[in-house]
Amino acid sequence: MTAVTTEMQLIADLVPAGARVLDLGCGDGALLAHLQQAKGCSGYGVEIADDNLLACARRGVNVVQLNLEEGLALFDDHSFDVVLQLQTLQHLKNTESMLRETARVGRIGIVSFPNFAHWPHRLSVLGGRMPVTKTLPYQWYDTPNIRVGTFADFEVLARRNGLTILDSFGFHSGHVVRRWPNLLASVAVFKIQRG
Amino acid sequence: MGSIGHVTPQTLHFADPLLLRSGAQLAAYDLVYETYGTLNAKRSNAVLVCHALNASHHVAGTHAGQDKSEGWWDNLVGPGKPLDTDRFFVIGVNNLGSCFGSTGPMQTNPDPALGGRPWGADFPVVTVEDWVDAQARLLDVLGIERLAAVLGGSLGGMQALSWTLRHSQRVGECIAVATAPNLSAQNIAFNEVARRAIITDPDFHGGHFYAHGVVPQRGLRVARMIGHITYLSDDSMEEKFGRQMRAAELGYSTQDIEFQIESYLRYQGDKFSAYFDANTYLLITRALDSFDPASGHGGDLSAAFAAARGNRFTVVSFTTDWRFSPARSREIVKALVDNRIDVSYAEIAAPHGHDAFLLEDPRYHGLLRATFERIGRTIR
């Protein structure tokens, strides 16, 4: 079972104690289990992969097997305090509608994704090649990251969809990056709400 | 993983009348049941397994002196199996109206005016709720106040759901597999074709065929054939039979078997009609049709499940099950989520259609194993 990573802990710190949480693409349920145990949170994970579903069941984390591409019809407006959309948005075809769904279902949404404008990626592209790094380990032809966006791009997308950015920062190597995150962070994190 | 070995059914007589949903009542009745494993000192490790249309109390193990007598869910229930009888005390009950020993249409109508003839068509219509209430009475006698879990697939899943709506305090977890919050019109339609096949069989005699020394076997055969088609997926039928023929060439017969699928369906129909009671078939399909917990709440399933806020759920569906499709299971999950009830939901990509719930799929059984291990950890 995955231990609680620094990145996971940093995300957990953003979730209020006792919150109802929906974790979209919850993986093996480690974060939800941590939120339940350490912060008295409750809620559900959503996963598509069978092995992750089993891992969640073994942890005793509520998990619902759904394809996020099909939307979140199962969940009513504002039925969760927090909706987590961590490292999943870049895998989805319906990125924009999923983002709107996140903001519809949760009072706040916390979104993270790989920041393609991180400086090593920029250098790579300047050198004429798509980046292959620790945070983006895939070749262009086999990457599951079908959406390639930057920290700055997300600000535009959020505005376009009438979402308010409550907070935003980057992560890199287990540290929060608040200075020039579009350049210095490999992961972008946004805390958003509707309206 | 071993088998439970030989098991012996037991019978309990109930002399207190059971008021049925229809308004009728059963003055007295018998329930046949089997148990596996050992009830712990605190009586807290009991799991009830509810059966579907053609199954019975014989969930697991074998009956002495009978070949191929494994229980219908023997691959799931036993020592070291996902529902581990080394840990849990498992109960299987034959439902009222069935033909495997509990009071049903084949048994004597107690009305003295009828001179000891079987109930036949006069057996009162029973519902999922009536079954659940009768099962609760059995638990009273067994001294079990609260079930660690109730488990069922298909019609059995409806009973498992109904437990949380009627006796929420008496059950911890509900595990509902390949089931639905009610039957769709198409589903009722299949049941009706099966019923008409039975009722229009000249040997049916208005449901009182026992006195004539006959059984409406033709009707039962057709009923089973229709049922069987709906339990399989198009793909699994194609894979198993395709257009394979019985003979090397087409016989251009309108009556004889040409294709292997026909042979298979006829075999299933023959087998079934030899042991299953026609009146039971009518009663049980009616119980399926009538189940609709939302109907008492203006059609609002979420309102119905407000009664189950103290329970935890595991819901499982199979992608190729078109008789009890994943969409129907998702309706249940939605109602639970609306009530903030703990639920896990798995949609198993199995090719076998509705029958998948009785088969051994590693993802499916892995999930149930993990679920029962979790339940086991909460038992004291």
XYZ file of C-alpha atoms in Angstrom:
575
model
C 0.000 0.000 0.000
C 1.194 3.467 -0.842
C 2.433 5.558 2.045
C 1.222 9.111 2.427
C 3.541 11.136 0.223
C 4.576 14.706 0.787
C 2.450 15.798 -2.136
C -0.524 13.937 -0.719
C 0.055 15.535 2.680
C 0.186 18.987 1.114
C -3.156 18.326 -0.598
C -4.612 16.896 2.606
C -3.675 20.134 4.365
C -6.018 21.978 1.989
C -9.011 19.858 3.016
C -10.901 21.072 6.085
C -11.350 18.606 8.954
C -14.631 16.709 8.810
C -15.229 17.589 5.158
C -17.358 15.478 2.789
C -14.900 14.629 0.066
C -15.283 13.232 -3.445
C -11.948 12.070 -4.838
C -12.121 11.720 -8.616
C -9.562 9.210 -9.810
C -8.782 8.198 -6.236
C -6.262 5.505 -7.183
C -5.647 3.040 -4.384
C -7.567 5.204 -1.918
C -4.506 6.202 0.132
C -5.441 9.891 0.303
C -9.070 9.210 1.227
C -8.001 6.735 3.902
C -5.601 9.349 5.268
C -8.295 12.053 5.234
C -10.694 9.721 7.071
C -8.198 8.706 9.711
C -6.320 11.961 10.267
C -9.051 14.526 9.639
C -12.356 12.758 10.210
C -13.435 13.282 6.602
C -15.982 11.098 4.830
C -17.102 10.561 1.243
C -16.293 8.507 -1.813
C -13.573 7.820 -4.287
C -14.252 7.360 -7.980
C -12.088 4.961 -9.962
C -12.213 3.126 -13.247
C -9.391 0.590 -12.744
C -10.270 -2.794 -11.236
C -7.012 -3.127 -9.287
C -7.469 0.289 -7.694
C -11.047 -0.596 -6.804
C -9.823 -3.686 -4.998
C -7.116 -1.701 -3.197
C -9.782 0.768 -1.994
C -12.017 -2.086 -0.821
C -9.095 -3.540 1.131
C -8.544 -0.197 2.837
C -12.235 0.127 3.631
C -12.555 3.280 1.538
C -15.881 3.868 -0.249
C -15.238 3.681 -3.954
C -17.538 3.934 -6.937
C -16.455 2.438 -10.256
C -17.210 5.024 -12.910
C -15.705 6.347 -16.089
C -15.133 10.060 -15.527
C -15.632 10.646 -19.240
C -19.312 9.927 -18.578
C -19.614 12.827 -16.139
C -20.831 12.972 -12.565
C -24.594 12.474 -12.943
C -24.490 10.301 -9.829
C -23.711 13.319 -7.674
C -25.979 16.274 -6.919
C -24.985 19.959 -6.987
C -22.790 21.004 -4.070
C -23.203 17.624 -2.400
C -19.560 17.611 -1.284
C -17.480 20.127 0.645
C -14.436 19.292 -1.446
C -14.023 17.585 -4.803
C -10.488 16.427 -5.498
C -9.428 16.156 -9.122
C -5.794 15.226 -8.695
C -3.629 14.294 -11.656
C -6.629 13.093 -13.661
C -7.742 16.065 -15.763
C -4.874 15.562 -18.207
C -6.136 12.055 -19.033
C -9.667 13.113 -19.956
C -11.127 14.012 -23.305
C -13.858 16.069 -21.675
C -11.466 18.184 -19.602
C -13.545 21.316 -19.698
C -16.909 19.760 -18.837
C -15.238 17.705 -16.118
C -13.871 20.857 -14.596
C -17.359 22.349 -14.606
C -18.707 19.141 -13.054
C -16.090 19.357 -10.313
C -17.211 22.874 -9.482
C -20.888 21.885 -9.666
C -20.645 18.935 -7.293
C -18.259 20.447 -4.762
C -18.359 23.652 -2.753
C -14.685 23.831 -3.575
C -12.603 21.901 -6.056
C -8.927 21.102 -5.766
C -7.317 20.344 -9.096
C -3.779 19.285 -9.848
C -2.058 18.418 -13.125
C 1.417 18.393 -14.647
C 2.620 21.845 -15.600
C 4.022 21.661 -19.096
C 5.599 25.085 -18.723
C 8.024 23.891 -16.038
C 11.429 25.148 -17.198
C 13.020 21.756 -18.075
C 10.065 21.096 -20.358
C 10.515 24.483 -21.978
C 14.186 23.706 -22.582
C 13.271 20.388 -24.065
C 10.831 21.965 -26.494
C 13.378 24.684 -27.318
C 15.758 21.873 -28.162
C 13.150 20.594 -30.554
C 11.922 17.584 -28.545
C 8.878 16.938 -26.359
C 9.877 16.698 -22.699
C 10.544 13.318 -21.073
C 11.263 13.948 -17.394
C 10.652 12.503 -13.948
C 7.225 14.141 -13.779
C 6.433 13.507 -17.460
C 8.091 10.155 -18.072
C 6.243 9.313 -21.307
C 7.156 9.640 -24.934
C 4.814 11.813 -26.992
C 3.384 8.772 -28.729
C 2.524 6.711 -25.659
C 1.601 9.306 -23.081
C -1.714 8.957 -21.221
C -1.570 12.740 -20.835
C -3.796 13.634 -23.736
C -4.246 17.193 -22.458
C -1.114 19.257 -22.368
C -1.554 22.458 -20.360
C 0.321 24.907 -18.221
C -0.234 26.672 -14.958
C -1.004 29.867 -16.878
C -3.341 28.061 -19.291
C -5.477 26.808 -16.437
C -6.058 30.340 -15.151
C -7.535 31.196 -18.540
C -9.692 28.033 -18.630
C -10.990 28.671 -15.109
C -11.967 32.246 -15.997
C -13.622 31.078 -19.206
C -15.835 28.747 -17.161
C -16.782 31.330 -14.534
C -14.699 29.693 -11.831
C -13.057 31.665 -9.068
C -9.516 30.688 -8.160
C -9.355 30.743 -4.359
C -5.727 29.749 -4.246
C -3.104 28.442 -6.620
C 0.469 27.315 -6.337
C 2.882 24.772 -7.693
C 4.631 21.712 -6.369
C 8.059 20.533 -7.137
C 10.102 17.814 -5.453
C 7.788 17.786 -2.479
C 7.838 21.524 -1.947
C 5.222 24.187 -2.483
C 6.262 26.679 -5.149
C 4.553 30.050 -4.837
C 7.107 32.127 -6.725
C 6.835 31.884 -10.529
C 5.046 28.537 -10.362
C 4.492 28.461 -14.134
C 8.258 28.325 -14.554
C 9.465 26.592 -11.405
C 6.805 23.960 -10.596
C 6.306 20.568 -12.223
C 2.785 20.258 -10.814
C 0.076 22.935 -10.774
C -2.495 23.073 -7.966
C -5.657 25.142 -8.045
C -8.355 25.600 -5.445
C -11.479 26.724 -7.256
C -15.151 27.405 -6.747
C -18.069 28.221 -8.974
C -19.025 31.871 -9.413
C -9.971 -23.546 0.057
C -12.165 -26.480 0.784
C -15.751 -27.452 0.560
C -18.008 -27.387 3.545
C -18.712 -31.057 2.950
C -22.071 -32.622 3.613
C -24.771 -30.385 5.003
C -28.251 -31.184 6.243
C -31.243 -28.918 5.716
C -33.349 -28.130 8.752
C -36.989 -27.158 9.059
C -38.606 -24.743 11.469
C -42.336 -24.502 11.972
C -43.881 -21.111 12.631
C -47.292 -21.061 14.255
C -47.678 -17.247 14.393
C -49.591 -15.984 11.351
C -47.556 -13.988 8.841
C -49.428 -10.988 7.495
C -48.530 -10.589 3.836
C -48.259 -7.378 1.863
C -51.285 -8.354 -0.189
C -53.416 -8.305 2.965
C -53.685 -12.086 3.023
C -52.042 -14.058 5.762
C -50.348 -17.386 6.209
C -51.698 -18.877 9.421
C -48.717 -21.153 9.877
C -45.749 -22.109 7.747
C -42.460 -23.973 7.580
C -39.107 -22.569 6.555
C -36.322 -24.848 5.386
C -32.816 -23.559 5.927
C -29.165 -24.553 6.068
C -26.345 -23.062 8.086
C -22.593 -23.228 7.589
C -19.852 -22.304 10.036
C -20.297 -21.562 13.716
C -22.265 -18.800 15.365
C -19.882 -16.992 17.734
C -20.626 -16.416 21.428
C -21.912 -12.889 20.810
C -24.004 -14.079 17.866
C -22.506 -11.306 15.788
C -20.989 -13.162 12.829
C -24.136 -14.221 10.965
C -24.496 -13.601 7.224
C -27.785 -14.288 5.471
C -27.622 -15.352 1.817
C -30.867 -14.698 -0.089
C -31.683 -16.810 -3.113
C -32.918 -15.849 -6.554
C -35.595 -17.318 -8.786
C -34.755 -21.003 -9.075
C -32.358 -21.496 -6.169
C -32.944 -22.555 -2.590
C -31.624 -22.722 0.961
C -28.865 -25.008 -0.325
C -26.213 -22.345 -0.840
C -23.061 -24.390 -0.280
C -21.722 -27.819 0.547
C -23.186 -31.101 -0.673
C -26.011 -33.381 0.307
C -24.911 -36.855 1.397
C -25.593 -39.586 -1.129
C -26.284 -37.181 -3.987
C -23.942 -36.633 -6.885
C -23.361 -33.095 -8.132
C -25.256 -31.690 -5.171
C -23.028 -28.646 -4.612
C -24.942 -25.634 -3.380
C -25.701 -22.899 -5.897
C -23.103 -20.497 -4.486
C -20.532 -23.093 -3.449
C -17.761 -21.213 -5.271
C -18.267 -18.235 -2.949
C -19.193 -19.772 0.393
C -16.967 -22.194 2.301
C -13.825 -22.493 4.362
C -11.243 -20.050 3.001
C -13.631 -18.837 0.294
C -14.597 -15.152 -0.109
C -17.498 -15.642 2.324
C -15.383 -17.647 4.714
C -17.297 -20.113 6.851
C -14.288 -20.375 9.194
C -15.152 -16.852 10.200
C -18.835 -16.356 9.475
C -22.010 -18.202 10.324
C -23.822 -18.348 7.004
C -27.553 -18.952 6.659
C -29.483 -19.931 3.543
C -33.299 -19.931 3.706
C -35.787 -21.279 1.223
C -38.404 -18.603 0.617
C -42.135 -19.002 1.091
C -43.902 -20.095 -2.080
C -40.871 -22.021 -3.262
C -40.808 -25.711 -4.095
C -37.808 -26.847 -2.085
C -39.402 -27.535 1.272
C -40.627 -24.249 2.722
C -44.380 -23.785 2.658
C -45.444 -23.400 -0.942
C -48.043 -24.289 -3.561
C -47.090 -27.989 -3.689
C -48.023 -28.455 -0.052
C -51.386 -29.118 1.500
C -53.807 -26.241 1.756
C -54.793 -26.145 5.456
C -58.370 -25.134 4.596
C -60.368 -28.157 5.847
C -63.064 -27.538 3.216
C -60.543 -28.443 0.476
C -60.018 -31.925 1.808
C -56.255 -31.843 1.876
C -55.535 -30.776 -1.699
C -52.326 -28.833 -2.416
C -52.401 -25.021 -2.367
C -51.708 -24.876 -6.093
C -52.919 -21.613 -7.588
C -54.520 -20.640 -4.267
C -51.203 -20.022 -2.561
C -51.203 -16.344 -1.579
C -49.060 -13.987 -3.633
C -45.835 -13.358 -1.743
C -43.478 -10.430 -2.098
C -39.830 -9.680 -1.440
C -40.931 -7.872 1.715
C -42.893 -10.906 2.944
C -39.850 -13.107 2.434
C -37.651 -10.694 4.341
C -40.122 -10.579 7.224
C -40.213 -14.386 7.332
C -36.402 -14.508 7.257
C -36.354 -12.076 10.203
C -38.568 -14.468 12.164
C -36.174 -17.294 11.433
C -33.359 -15.176 12.872
C -35.488 -14.565 15.984
C -35.669 -18.295 16.550
C -31.945 -18.729 15.870
C -31.283 -16.030 18.474
C -29.639 -13.663 16.002
C -30.573 -10.072 16.705
C -28.313 -8.547 14.074
C -26.739 -9.839 10.878
C -23.170 -8.856 10.113
C -24.276 -8.816 6.485
C -27.001 -9.800 4.089
C -25.997 -10.905 0.609
C -27.947 -11.682 -2.523
C -27.809 -11.613 -6.309
C -30.625 -10.761 -8.729
C -33.911 -11.357 -6.873
C -31.732 -12.237 -3.869
C -30.203 -8.773 -4.166
C -33.670 -7.263 -3.931
C -34.151 -9.106 -0.641
C -30.793 -7.868 0.588
C -31.820 -4.280 -0.243
C -35.207 -4.804 1.373
C -33.526 -5.902 4.602
C -32.008 -2.444 4.988
C -35.354 -0.778 4.299
C -37.440 -2.926 6.658
C -35.018 -4.057 9.337
C -32.160 -1.582 9.060
C -31.179 -2.017 12.711
C -30.866 -5.753 12.316
C -28.201 -5.734 9.606
C -24.759 -4.206 9.148
C -23.743 -4.436 5.516
C -25.900 -5.107 2.471
C -24.179 -6.728 -0.495
C -26.447 -6.476 -3.527
C -25.195 -8.115 -6.722
C -26.622 -7.909 -10.261
C -29.877 -6.476 -9.035
C -32.226 -3.535 -9.601
C -34.442 -1.178 -7.608
C -37.399 -2.549 -9.615
C -38.012 -4.355 -12.866
C -38.260 -2.456 -16.123
C -41.239 -2.943 -18.447
C -39.068 -5.128 -20.692
C -38.146 -7.277 -17.725
C -41.762 -7.686 -16.626
C -42.573 -8.517 -20.238
C -40.114 -11.427 -20.257
C -41.668 -12.708 -17.035
C -45.131 -12.424 -18.509
C -44.220 -14.454 -21.595
C -42.843 -17.143 -19.273
C -46.005 -17.091 -17.178
C -48.254 -17.311 -20.222
C -46.297 -20.308 -21.461
C -47.089 -22.071 -18.185
C -50.668 -20.936 -17.772
C -51.673 -21.825 -21.337
C -50.177 -25.313 -21.090
C -53.201 -27.670 -21.151
C -51.606 -29.564 -18.284
C -51.736 -26.507 -16.041
C -55.385 -27.025 -15.075
C -55.724 -23.576 -13.570
C -52.833 -24.303 -11.215
C -54.397 -27.447 -9.750
C -52.575 -29.946 -11.946
C -51.351 -32.033 -9.000
C -54.751 -33.769 -8.712
C -54.531 -34.701 -12.404
C -51.197 -36.415 -11.984
C -49.589 -34.147 -14.584
C -47.143 -31.246 -14.670
C -47.252 -28.378 -17.205
C -43.823 -29.348 -18.417
C -44.138 -27.796 -21.842
C -44.922 -24.426 -20.325
C -42.114 -24.703 -17.796
C -39.681 -25.632 -20.549
C -40.526 -22.579 -22.606
C -40.468 -20.374 -19.496
C -36.981 -21.592 -18.696
C -35.783 -21.180 -22.265
C -36.889 -17.557 -22.313
C -35.336 -16.952 -18.914
C -32.106 -18.575 -19.960
C -31.748 -16.388 -23.042
C -32.000 -13.301 -20.874
C -29.416 -14.562 -18.380
C -26.737 -14.870 -21.047
C -25.112 -12.128 -23.051
C -25.244 -12.021 -26.824
C -21.453 -12.381 -26.882
C -21.297 -15.384 -24.565
C -23.994 -17.163 -26.556
C -22.144 -16.377 -29.757
C -18.892 -17.669 -28.320
C -20.421 -20.822 -26.861
C -22.663 -21.761 -29.771
C -22.387 -19.359 -32.651
C -24.127 -20.934 -35.626
C -22.820 -24.404 -34.840
C -25.165 -27.004 -36.202
C -26.166 -30.336 -34.804
C -25.634 -32.174 -38.080
C -23.105 -31.541 -40.814
C -25.731 -29.892 -43.002
C -29.010 -28.064 -42.612
C -31.930 -30.500 -42.450
C -34.455 -27.892 -43.573
C -36.699 -29.005 -40.751
C -39.194 -26.734 -39.058
C -39.497 -29.004 -36.023
C -36.178 -30.672 -35.351
C -33.123 -29.178 -33.779
C -30.833 -27.602 -36.359
C -28.559 -25.407 -34.291
C -26.645 -26.235 -31.104
C -28.194 -23.291 -29.297
C -31.621 -24.905 -29.767
C -30.321 -28.133 -28.332
C -28.846 -26.286 -25.356
C -32.053 -24.380 -24.630
C -34.162 -27.527 -24.910
C -31.796 -29.309 -22.542
C -32.010 -26.467 -20.018
C -35.799 -26.440 -20.374
C -36.086 -30.207 -19.878
C -33.811 -30.188 -16.856
C -35.690 -27.343 -15.229
C -39.182 -28.641 -15.929
C -38.288 -31.925 -14.245
C -37.731 -30.350 -10.829
C -39.331 -26.936 -10.674
C -42.933 -26.275 -9.707
C -45.056 -24.277 -12.141
C -46.961 -22.383 -9.458
C -43.709 -21.461 -7.768
C -42.465 -20.049 -11.069
C -45.571 -17.869 -11.294
C -45.280 -16.715 -7.673
C -41.594 -15.911 -7.803
C -41.756 -13.979 -11.064
C -44.639 -11.999 -9.537
C -42.469 -11.204 -6.505
C -39.835 -9.916 -8.925
C -42.361 -7.779 -10.802
C -43.863 -6.208 -7.704
C -40.644 -5.202 -5.935
C -40.452 -1.414 -6.048
C -39.347 0.239 -2.803
C -39.584 3.713 -4.331
C -43.299 3.305 -4.990
C -44.129 4.068 -1.357
C -42.205 7.352 -1.701
C -43.744 8.832 -4.815
C -41.186 7.077 -6.983
C -38.294 8.688 -5.133
C -35.730 5.942 -4.513
C -33.508 8.292 -2.513
C -36.389 8.939 -0.127
C -36.867 5.175 0.232
C -33.234 4.630 1.164
C -33.351 7.241 3.903
C -34.401 4.252 6.028
C -31.013 2.629 5.407
C -28.803 5.433 6.751
C -27.326 3.139 9.367
C -26.211 0.533 6.855
C -23.213 0.118 4.648
C -23.508 -1.185 1.075
C -21.528 -2.978 -1.554
C -23.222 -2.977 -4.952
C -21.905 -5.024 -7.869
C -23.044 -5.178 -11.488
C -21.696 -6.829 -14.631
C -21.155 -4.904 -17.860
C -22.825 -7.476 -20.138
C -25.835 -8.087 -17.862
C -28.733 -6.672 -19.846
C -31.453 -8.188 -17.655
C -30.181 -6.329 -14.559
C -27.959 -3.771 -16.224
C -25.272 -1.631 -14.582
C -27.504 1.426 -15.126
C -30.034 -0.104 -12.692
C -27.334 -0.680 -10.072
C -26.206 2.906 -10.521
C -29.724 4.025 -9.606
C -29.277 2.234 -6.296
C -25.853 3.797 -5.798
C -27.261 7.249 -6.552
C -30.001 6.792 -3.952
C -27.378 5.761 -1.399
C -25.031 8.621 -2.250
C -27.945 11.062 -1.960
C -28.363 9.826 1.613
C -24.612 9.987 2.295
C -24.630 6.272 2.965
C -21.352 4.363 2.796
C -21.279 2.451 -0.467
C -18.759 0.848 -2.763
C -19.811 0.034 -6.297
C -18.084 -2.257 -8.768
C -18.953 -2.641 -12.422
C -17.245 -5.883 -13.400
C -16.327 -6.211 -17.080
C -17.462 -9.832 -17.376
C -18.669 -11.380 -20.640
C -21.276 -13.746 -19.169
C -24.352 -11.561 -18.791
C -26.596 -11.911 -15.744
C -25.203 -15.383 -14.993
C -21.872 -13.755 -14.120
C -23.035 -13.291 -10.551
C -22.878 -17.053 -10.014
C -19.489 -17.485 -11.671
C -16.013 -17.170 -10.295
C -14.460 -13.996 -11.636
C -11.265 -13.030 -9.803
C -12.172 -9.312 -9.720
C -15.682 -10.019 -8.460
C -14.684 -12.605 -5.894
C -11.630 -10.537 -4.931
C -13.877 -7.606 -4.144
C -16.307 -9.728 -2.122
C -13.391 -11.295 -0.268
C -12.008 -7.855 0.627
C -15.498 -6.752 1.682
C -16.058 -9.735 3.955
C -12.557 -9.349 5.413
C -13.429 -5.761 6.297
C -16.743 -6.853 7.810
C -14.890 -9.587 9.698
C -12.573 -6.981 11.244
C -15.542 -5.120 12.718
C -16.993 -8.216 14.384
C -16.323 -8.630 18.066
